[in-house]
Amino acid sequence: MAEFTKRSARELASEIRTGRLSVLTLLESILDRIEAIDELNAFVTVIEESARESARKADAAAARGEDLGPLHGVPVAIKDLRNRKAGVRNTMGLAPLENNMADEDSITVERLEAAGAVIVGTTNTPALGHTIKTENRLVGSTPTPFDHNQSAGGSSGGSAAALAAGAVPLATGSDIGGSLRVPASCCNVIGLKPTFGLVPERVPFDGFSTHSPFFVGGPMARTAEDTALLLDVLAGQDERDPFSVPRPETKYVEATDRPTAELSVAYSPNLDLQPVASTVREAVDTAVADLAAAGATVDTVDVSLPSYEELSMAYVTQVGAFFSAFAQQLADQYDIDFETADVEDTVRSTIALGTETDAADDRLQNVPRTAAYDGIQDALTGYDVLVTPTLTVPPYSKHLTDGYPTEIGGQSVMGVPTDVMLTWVFNMTGHPVASVPAGFTDDGLPIGLQIVGQRFAEADILSVAAALERVRPWTDQYPVGELISQR
């Protein structure tokens, strides 16, 4: 089993294509691994028989010499929220939807399977993806594999934990405030929030709901090259998504070969917005210094944003309206009364954020959003990317009831999710961002850094991610052996 736990998707696809590896053999190893990490609660549903049937068909296609897709035979996990596979449970982390079955494939699943991927199951998420801790009443909390008391992050925590624990080489996530990047930081993997519209999605009921703030799906992986490979599969226009756009002609995988000396990086230790814990600052400082030592041009820059209070209020207002509308749509479709249903208190409080917001107030929040966009654009001027920490603190408690820190970097904070992350700003501005591993605290907790690019400049982000991976490789730093021994 350990043979496949750290292998990249590209390596596995290559061995399948050349006949050196059977898809079914690989799948059985993956299923064993998923069983071995059951204590992480990374998966909601594992679809063994469906995956085995797909693996048999993939082996037969390879034996016949058919033209194979870029992910032929590669196991992939999908987040149990907006990604749906027909005939498979789609709970969205809600206990009232425990037995809800998807009746159609999402665009993401269509593209994965068209590329030859074998979907092995759905990964854990907090109810409705509403927060940055992955815990729900269906399967419990998902910790980071590096410390089973600390959170894998959210809301794509199941996908991130599955990757870090060696259960799959690729997974999907989604992001409305950090839900791809926060778990990536907590689990020492990569999560990329693409430019709005690049990865299409057909949202039932309301195809325009993802616009304010920007909600997107994106790839998660352990390596920059695998992240690029998955983005190559997912990106591109689909007429069912009114916001989707054509993808660039170049392949994202090719961007990972760009020489480090060609890269220019602007660095902000805290976006000039909020306090950052010293352990996080030190890890990110070191990673950025190593990137500079490897030949990249790196300059520390100022970032002019609205105040934390003004910008976070704009975010909370708009994300509250988003979740309130989302909940109402689900209530109407599935006959759920969120006031009395078996859901977490944090779900009800998140929904309540938007119940008193009128349309004019929601629209007025675009004023600080515009100022934030301009500030990020100014910081990026003359550089390929802007780098900043992903979280302001190391991974925090995995339980929703435990709350968040009330002091960071010696400063008092409100103890709310926006305090502990620097991710949500970019859901307001729409810039593409990836979180990649930056290092560890003294007690072994992973720290991530964000790489921010111009809109539709995912290639620049992936170039910098690959350069950082070359100078600071992290794929041998996962606690796979420890997890096996605990089985």
Coordinates of C-alpha atoms in Angstrom, one line a residue:
M1 CA 0.0 0.0 0.0
A2 CA 2.7 2.5 0.9
E3 CA 4.1 2.2 -2.6
F4 CA 1.4 4.4 -4.0
T5 CA 0.8 6.8 -1.1
K6 CA 3.2 9.5 -2.2
R7 CA 3.2 8.9 -6.0
S8 CA 2.1 11.8 -8.1
A9 CA -0.9 11.6 -10.5
R10 CA 1.4 12.2 -13.5
E11 CA 3.7 9.3 -12.4
L12 CA 0.7 7.0 -12.0
A13 CA -0.9 8.0 -15.3
S14 CA 2.4 7.4 -17.1
E15 CA 2.8 3.9 -15.7
I16 CA -0.8 3.1 -16.5
R17 CA -0.3 4.4 -20.1
T18 CA 2.8 2.3 -20.6
G19 CA 1.2 -0.9 -19.2
R20 CA 3.5 -1.1 -16.1
L21 CA 0.6 -0.5 -13.7
S22 CA -2.9 -2.0 -13.6
V23 CA -5.6 0.5 -12.8
L24 CA -7.4 -2.2 -10.7
T25 CA -4.2 -2.9 -8.8
L26 CA -3.8 0.8 -8.1
L27 CA -7.4 1.1 -7.0
E28 CA -7.3 -1.8 -4.6
S29 CA -4.3 -0.2 -2.9
I30 CA -6.1 3.2 -2.8
L31 CA -9.2 1.6 -1.2
D32 CA -7.0 -0.1 1.4
R33 CA -5.5 3.2 2.2
I34 CA -8.8 4.9 2.5
E35 CA -9.8 2.2 5.0
A36 CA -6.6 2.7 6.9
I37 CA -7.2 6.4 7.4
D38 CA -10.8 6.0 8.5
E39 CA -10.2 7.8 11.7
L40 CA -9.6 11.0 9.8
N41 CA -13.2 11.1 8.6
A42 CA -11.9 12.4 5.3
F43 CA -14.5 10.6 3.2
V44 CA -18.3 10.7 3.4
T45 CA -19.0 8.1 0.8
V46 CA -16.6 5.6 -0.7
I47 CA -17.9 4.0 -3.9
E48 CA -15.9 0.8 -4.1
E49 CA -17.9 -1.2 -6.7
S50 CA -18.5 1.7 -9.0
A51 CA -14.7 2.5 -8.9
R52 CA -13.8 -1.1 -9.5
E53 CA -16.0 -1.2 -12.5
S54 CA -14.4 2.0 -13.8
A55 CA -11.0 0.5 -13.2
R56 CA -11.8 -2.7 -15.1
K57 CA -13.0 -0.6 -18.0
A58 CA -9.9 1.6 -17.8
D59 CA -7.6 -1.5 -17.9
A60 CA -9.5 -2.9 -20.9
A61 CA -9.2 0.4 -22.8
A62 CA -5.5 0.5 -22.2
A63 CA -5.1 -3.1 -23.3
R64 CA -6.9 -2.3 -26.5
G65 CA -4.5 0.5 -27.2
E66 CA -7.2 3.2 -27.1
D67 CA -6.3 6.9 -27.0
L68 CA -6.1 7.5 -23.2
G69 CA -7.0 10.7 -21.4
P70 CA -4.5 12.6 -19.3
L71 CA -6.0 11.2 -16.0
H72 CA -6.6 7.7 -17.3
G73 CA -7.0 5.3 -14.4
V74 CA -5.9 8.0 -11.8
P75 CA -8.0 7.9 -8.5
V76 CA -9.7 11.2 -7.7
A77 CA -11.9 12.2 -4.7
I78 CA -14.6 14.9 -5.1
K79 CA -15.9 17.2 -2.4
D80 CA -19.4 16.4 -1.2
L81 CA -20.9 19.8 -1.9
R82 CA -21.4 21.1 -5.4
N83 CA -19.5 18.2 -7.1
R84 CA -22.1 15.5 -7.8
K85 CA -21.8 12.0 -9.4
A86 CA -25.1 10.5 -10.5
G87 CA -26.2 7.7 -8.2
V88 CA -23.9 8.7 -5.4
R89 CA -24.9 10.4 -2.1
N90 CA -24.7 14.1 -2.2
T91 CA -25.2 15.3 1.4
M92 CA -23.5 18.8 1.4
G93 CA -22.6 18.0 5.0
L94 CA -26.2 18.2 6.1
A95 CA -27.7 15.5 8.3
P96 CA -31.2 16.0 6.7
L97 CA -29.6 15.0 3.4
E98 CA -27.9 11.9 4.7
N99 CA -29.6 9.7 2.0
N100 CA -29.9 12.3 -0.8
M101 CA -28.7 10.8 -4.1
A102 CA -27.4 12.9 -7.0
D103 CA -29.4 12.4 -10.1
E104 CA -26.9 13.9 -12.5
D105 CA -23.1 14.5 -12.8
S106 CA -21.7 17.9 -12.2
I107 CA -19.6 19.5 -15.0
T108 CA -16.5 18.8 -12.9
V109 CA -17.3 15.1 -12.7
E110 CA -18.1 15.0 -16.4
R111 CA -14.7 16.4 -17.2
L112 CA -12.8 14.2 -14.7
E113 CA -14.3 11.0 -16.2
A114 CA -13.9 12.2 -19.8
A115 CA -10.2 12.5 -18.9
G116 CA -10.1 8.9 -17.6
A117 CA -10.2 9.6 -13.9
V118 CA -11.6 7.0 -11.5
I119 CA -13.7 8.7 -8.9
V120 CA -13.3 6.8 -5.6
G121 CA -15.6 8.8 -3.3
T122 CA -16.8 12.0 -1.8
T123 CA -14.9 14.0 0.8
N124 CA -16.0 15.6 4.0
T125 CA -17.2 19.2 4.4
P126 CA -19.0 21.2 7.0
A127 CA -22.7 21.6 6.4
L128 CA -23.2 23.8 3.2
G129 CA -19.4 24.4 3.3
H130 CA -20.3 27.2 5.7
T131 CA -17.0 27.5 7.7
I132 CA -13.3 26.8 7.9
K133 CA -13.5 23.7 10.2
T134 CA -14.6 20.4 8.6
E135 CA -17.0 18.9 11.0
N136 CA -20.6 17.8 10.6
R137 CA -23.2 15.5 12.2
L138 CA -22.9 12.9 9.5
V139 CA -19.3 11.7 10.0
G140 CA -17.8 14.0 12.6
S141 CA -14.7 16.2 12.4
T142 CA -11.7 15.9 10.1
P143 CA -8.3 16.7 11.6
T144 CA -5.1 17.4 9.8
P145 CA -3.1 14.2 9.5
F146 CA -0.2 16.1 11.2
D147 CA -2.1 16.4 14.5
H148 CA -5.4 14.7 15.2
N149 CA -6.5 17.4 17.6
Q150 CA -6.2 20.2 15.1
S151 CA -8.4 20.9 12.1
A152 CA -7.8 20.0 8.5
G153 CA -9.4 23.3 7.8
G154 CA -12.5 23.9 5.8
S155 CA -14.6 23.7 3.9
S156 CA -12.6 21.3 1.7
G157 CA -11.0 19.7 4.7
G158 CA -11.8 16.1 3.7
S159 CA -10.1 16.5 0.3
A160 CA -7.0 18.1 1.9
A161 CA -6.7 15.4 4.6
A162 CA -7.2 12.6 2.0
L163 CA -4.3 14.0 -0.1
A164 CA -2.0 14.5 2.9
A165 CA -2.7 11.0 4.2
G166 CA -1.9 9.4 0.8
A167 CA -5.4 8.2 0.0
V168 CA -5.6 9.9 -3.4
P169 CA -3.2 11.9 -5.6
L170 CA -5.9 14.4 -6.7
A171 CA -9.1 15.9 -5.2
T172 CA -11.5 18.7 -5.9
G173 CA -12.5 21.6 -3.6
S174 CA -14.4 24.8 -3.7
D175 CA -13.9 28.3 -2.3
I176 CA -16.0 31.2 -1.2
G177 CA -13.6 32.6 1.5
G178 CA -10.7 30.3 1.7
S179 CA -12.2 26.8 1.5
L180 CA -9.6 25.5 -1.0
R181 CA -6.6 27.3 0.5
V182 CA -7.3 27.1 4.3
P183 CA -7.3 23.2 4.2
A184 CA -4.3 23.2 1.9
S185 CA -2.4 25.2 4.5
C186 CA -3.6 23.0 7.4
C187 CA -2.6 19.8 5.5
N188 CA 0.6 20.8 3.7
V189 CA -0.9 20.4 0.2
I190 CA -1.8 22.7 -2.7
G191 CA -5.3 24.2 -3.2
L192 CA -5.9 26.6 -6.1
K193 CA -8.7 29.1 -6.3
P194 CA -8.9 29.9 -10.0
T195 CA -10.2 33.1 -11.6
F196 CA -13.9 33.3 -11.5
G197 CA -15.4 31.6 -14.6
L198 CA -12.3 29.6 -15.5
V199 CA -13.7 26.3 -14.0
P200 CA -17.4 26.1 -15.0
E201 CA -20.2 25.0 -12.8
R202 CA -23.9 24.6 -13.4
V203 CA -25.5 25.7 -10.2
P204 CA -29.0 24.2 -9.8
F205 CA -31.8 26.8 -9.4
D206 CA -29.5 29.9 -9.7
G207 CA -26.7 30.0 -12.3
F208 CA -25.8 33.5 -11.2
S209 CA -25.5 32.9 -7.5
T210 CA -21.7 32.5 -7.5
H211 CA -20.9 36.1 -8.3
S212 CA -21.0 37.9 -5.0
P213 CA -18.6 37.1 -3.4
F214 CA -16.9 34.9 -6.0
F215 CA -17.5 31.2 -5.4
V216 CA -15.3 28.9 -7.4
G217 CA -14.3 25.2 -7.7
G218 CA -10.7 24.2 -8.2
P219 CA -8.0 21.6 -8.0
M220 CA -6.2 20.2 -5.0
A221 CA -3.0 18.1 -5.1
R222 CA 0.3 17.4 -3.4
T223 CA 2.5 18.8 -6.2
A224 CA 2.4 21.9 -8.4
E225 CA 2.6 19.7 -11.5
D226 CA -0.4 17.6 -10.5
T227 CA -2.4 20.8 -9.6
A228 CA -1.6 22.1 -13.1
L229 CA -2.6 18.8 -14.6
L230 CA -6.0 18.8 -12.9
L231 CA -6.6 22.5 -13.8
D232 CA -5.9 21.6 -17.4
V233 CA -8.7 19.1 -17.2
L234 CA -11.2 21.3 -15.3
A235 CA -10.8 24.7 -17.1
G236 CA -12.7 25.9 -20.1
Q237 CA -16.1 27.3 -21.1
D238 CA -19.3 25.4 -20.7
E239 CA -22.5 26.9 -22.0
R240 CA -24.4 25.7 -19.0
D241 CA -22.5 28.2 -16.8
P242 CA -23.3 31.8 -17.8
F243 CA -20.1 33.1 -16.3
S244 CA -17.7 30.5 -17.8
V245 CA -14.9 31.6 -20.1
P246 CA -12.7 30.0 -22.7
R247 CA -9.4 28.6 -21.3
P248 CA -6.0 29.9 -22.4
E249 CA -4.5 28.0 -25.3
T250 CA -1.3 27.0 -23.4
K251 CA -1.3 24.0 -21.0
Y252 CA -0.9 24.8 -17.3
V253 CA 1.5 21.9 -16.9
E254 CA 4.0 23.6 -19.1
A255 CA 4.1 26.6 -16.7
T256 CA 5.7 24.4 -14.0
D257 CA 8.9 24.3 -16.0
R258 CA 9.5 28.0 -16.1
P259 CA 13.0 28.9 -14.8
T260 CA 13.0 30.4 -11.3
A261 CA 15.3 33.3 -12.4
E262 CA 12.5 34.6 -14.6
L263 CA 10.1 35.0 -11.8
S264 CA 9.3 38.3 -10.0
V265 CA 7.5 38.2 -6.6
A266 CA 6.0 40.9 -4.4
Y267 CA 5.8 39.9 -0.8
S268 CA 3.5 41.2 1.9
P269 CA 3.8 39.5 5.4
N270 CA 0.2 40.4 6.3
L271 CA -1.5 42.4 3.5
D272 CA -1.1 45.4 5.8
L273 CA -4.5 44.2 7.1
Q274 CA -4.3 42.1 10.3
P275 CA -1.9 40.5 12.8
V276 CA 0.0 37.3 12.0
A277 CA 1.4 34.9 14.5
S278 CA 5.2 35.0 14.7
T279 CA 5.5 31.2 13.9
V280 CA 3.6 31.8 10.7
R281 CA 5.6 34.9 9.8
E282 CA 8.9 33.1 10.4
A283 CA 8.0 30.1 8.2
V284 CA 6.7 32.3 5.3
D285 CA 9.7 34.7 5.6
T286 CA 12.1 31.7 5.3
A287 CA 10.2 30.2 2.3
V288 CA 10.3 33.5 0.5
A289 CA 14.0 34.0 1.3
D290 CA 14.7 30.6 -0.1
L291 CA 12.8 31.5 -3.3
A292 CA 14.9 34.6 -3.7
A293 CA 18.1 32.6 -3.0
A294 CA 17.1 30.3 -5.9
G295 CA 17.1 33.2 -8.3
A296 CA 13.6 34.8 -8.2
T297 CA 13.3 38.6 -7.8
V298 CA 11.6 39.2 -4.5
D299 CA 10.6 42.6 -3.0
T300 CA 8.6 43.4 0.1
V301 CA 5.7 45.7 -0.8
D302 CA 3.0 47.7 0.9
V303 CA -0.6 46.8 0.1
S304 CA -3.3 49.5 0.3
L305 CA -6.6 48.0 1.4
P306 CA -9.6 49.3 3.2
S307 CA -9.5 48.8 7.0
Y308 CA -10.0 45.3 8.3
E309 CA -13.3 46.4 9.9
E310 CA -14.7 47.8 6.7
L311 CA -13.5 45.1 4.4
S312 CA -14.5 42.2 6.6
M313 CA -17.9 43.7 7.1
A314 CA -18.4 43.9 3.3
Y315 CA -17.4 40.2 3.1
V316 CA -19.6 39.1 5.9
T317 CA -22.6 41.0 4.5
Q318 CA -22.2 39.5 1.0
V319 CA -21.3 36.0 2.1
G320 CA -24.2 36.0 4.6
A321 CA -26.6 36.9 1.8
F322 CA -25.1 34.1 -0.3
F323 CA -25.6 31.4 2.4
S324 CA -29.1 32.7 3.3
A325 CA -30.2 32.4 -0.3
F326 CA -28.5 29.0 -0.7
A327 CA -30.2 27.7 2.4
Q328 CA -33.6 28.9 1.2
Q329 CA -33.2 27.2 -2.1
L330 CA -32.3 23.9 -0.4
A331 CA -35.2 24.4 2.1
D332 CA -37.6 24.7 -0.8
Q333 CA -36.2 21.8 -2.8
Y334 CA -35.8 19.3 0.1
D335 CA -38.4 20.6 2.5
I336 CA -35.9 21.5 5.2
D337 CA -36.8 23.8 8.1
F338 CA -33.4 25.1 9.1
E339 CA -34.9 26.5 12.3
T340 CA -35.8 23.1 13.6
A341 CA -33.7 20.7 11.5
D342 CA -30.8 18.7 12.8
V343 CA -28.0 21.1 11.9
E344 CA -25.2 22.8 13.8
D345 CA -25.8 26.1 15.5
T346 CA -23.0 27.6 13.4
V347 CA -25.1 26.8 10.3
R348 CA -28.1 28.7 11.7
S349 CA -25.9 31.6 12.7
T350 CA -24.3 31.8 9.2
I351 CA -27.7 31.7 7.5
A352 CA -28.9 34.4 9.9
L353 CA -26.1 36.8 8.8
G354 CA -28.0 37.5 5.6
T355 CA -31.6 37.6 6.7
E356 CA -31.5 41.3 7.5
T357 CA -29.5 42.4 4.5
D358 CA -31.4 44.4 1.9
A359 CA -30.4 44.5 -1.7
A360 CA -29.0 48.0 -1.6
D361 CA -26.8 47.2 1.4
D362 CA -25.5 44.2 -0.4
R363 CA -24.6 46.2 -3.5
L364 CA -23.0 49.0 -1.5
Q365 CA -20.4 46.5 -0.3
N366 CA -18.9 46.6 -3.8
V367 CA -17.4 50.0 -2.9
P368 CA -14.8 48.6 -0.4
R369 CA -14.5 45.6 -2.8
T370 CA -13.4 47.9 -5.5
A371 CA -10.9 49.6 -3.3
A372 CA -9.5 46.2 -2.3
Y373 CA -9.3 45.2 -6.0
D374 CA -7.4 48.3 -6.8
G375 CA -5.0 47.8 -3.9
I376 CA -4.1 44.3 -5.0
Q377 CA -3.7 45.4 -8.6
D378 CA -1.3 48.1 -7.4
A379 CA 0.7 45.6 -5.3
L380 CA 1.0 43.3 -8.4
T381 CA 2.2 46.0 -10.7
G382 CA 5.6 45.0 -12.1
Y383 CA 5.5 41.5 -10.6
D384 CA 4.2 38.1 -11.6
V385 CA 2.7 37.3 -8.3
L386 CA 2.0 38.6 -4.8
V387 CA 2.9 36.2 -1.9
T388 CA 1.4 36.4 1.6
P389 CA 0.6 33.9 4.4
T390 CA -2.5 31.8 4.0
L391 CA -3.5 31.7 7.6
T392 CA -2.5 34.1 10.4
V393 CA -2.2 31.2 12.8
P394 CA -1.1 27.6 12.7
P395 CA -3.9 24.9 12.4
Y396 CA -6.5 25.4 15.2
S397 CA -8.9 23.1 17.1
K398 CA -10.9 20.7 14.9
H399 CA -14.2 21.2 16.8
L400 CA -16.8 23.9 15.8
T401 CA -17.6 24.4 19.5
D402 CA -14.0 25.4 20.4
G403 CA -14.1 28.7 18.5
Y404 CA -11.1 30.6 17.2
P405 CA -8.1 32.5 18.8
T406 CA -8.9 35.8 20.5
E407 CA -5.3 37.0 20.4
I408 CA -2.9 36.8 17.4
G409 CA 0.6 38.2 17.3
G410 CA 0.1 39.9 20.7
Q411 CA -3.0 41.7 19.5
S412 CA -6.6 41.1 20.5
V413 CA -8.9 40.0 17.8
M414 CA -12.6 39.1 17.6
G415 CA -12.3 35.4 17.6
V416 CA -14.1 35.0 14.2
P417 CA -13.0 33.1 11.1
T418 CA -11.8 36.1 9.2
D419 CA -9.3 36.8 11.9
V420 CA -7.4 33.6 11.3
M421 CA -7.1 33.8 7.5
L422 CA -5.9 36.1 4.8
T423 CA -7.8 34.3 2.1
W424 CA -11.3 35.9 2.0
V425 CA -9.9 39.2 0.5
F426 CA -9.4 37.4 -2.8
N427 CA -12.9 36.1 -3.0
M428 CA -13.9 39.8 -2.9
T429 CA -11.4 40.8 -5.6
G430 CA -11.6 37.7 -7.8
H431 CA -7.8 37.2 -8.2
P432 CA -6.7 33.7 -8.6
V433 CA -4.7 32.3 -5.6
A434 CA -3.0 29.1 -4.6
S435 CA -2.0 28.0 -1.1
V436 CA 1.2 26.0 -1.1
P437 CA 3.3 24.5 1.7
A438 CA 5.7 27.0 3.3
G439 CA 7.1 25.0 6.3
F440 CA 6.3 23.9 9.8
T441 CA 6.0 25.2 13.3
D442 CA 8.4 23.8 15.9
D443 CA 5.8 21.2 16.9
G444 CA 5.2 20.0 13.4
L445 CA 2.1 21.8 12.3
P446 CA 2.1 22.8 8.6
I447 CA 2.1 26.5 7.4
G448 CA 1.0 27.6 4.0
L449 CA 1.6 30.7 1.9
Q450 CA -0.6 32.2 -0.8
I451 CA 0.5 33.0 -4.3
V452 CA -1.7 35.6 -5.9
G453 CA -1.8 36.4 -9.6
Q454 CA -3.5 38.7 -12.0
R455 CA -6.9 37.5 -13.3
F456 CA -6.5 34.5 -15.6
A457 CA -2.7 34.3 -14.8
E458 CA -2.9 30.9 -13.2
A459 CA 0.2 29.9 -15.2
D460 CA 2.2 32.5 -13.2
I461 CA 0.9 31.1 -9.9
L462 CA 1.8 27.6 -10.9
S463 CA 5.3 28.7 -12.1
V464 CA 6.0 30.2 -8.7
A465 CA 4.5 27.2 -6.9
A466 CA 6.8 24.8 -8.8
A467 CA 9.8 27.0 -8.2
L468 CA 9.1 26.9 -4.5
E469 CA 8.6 23.1 -4.6
R470 CA 12.0 22.7 -6.3
V471 CA 13.9 24.7 -3.7
R472 CA 11.8 23.4 -0.7
P473 CA 10.4 20.0 -1.6
W474 CA 7.6 18.8 0.6
T475 CA 6.3 15.6 -0.8
D476 CA 8.4 13.5 1.6
Q477 CA 7.1 15.3 4.7
Y478 CA 3.7 13.7 5.1
P479 CA 3.0 11.5 8.1
V480 CA 2.1 8.4 6.1
G481 CA 4.1 6.0 8.1
E482 CA 2.6 7.2 11.4
L483 CA -0.9 6.8 10.0
I484 CA -0.2 3.3 8.9
S485 CA 1.2 2.3 12.3
Q486 CA -1.9 3.6 14.0
R487 CA -4.2 1.4 12.0

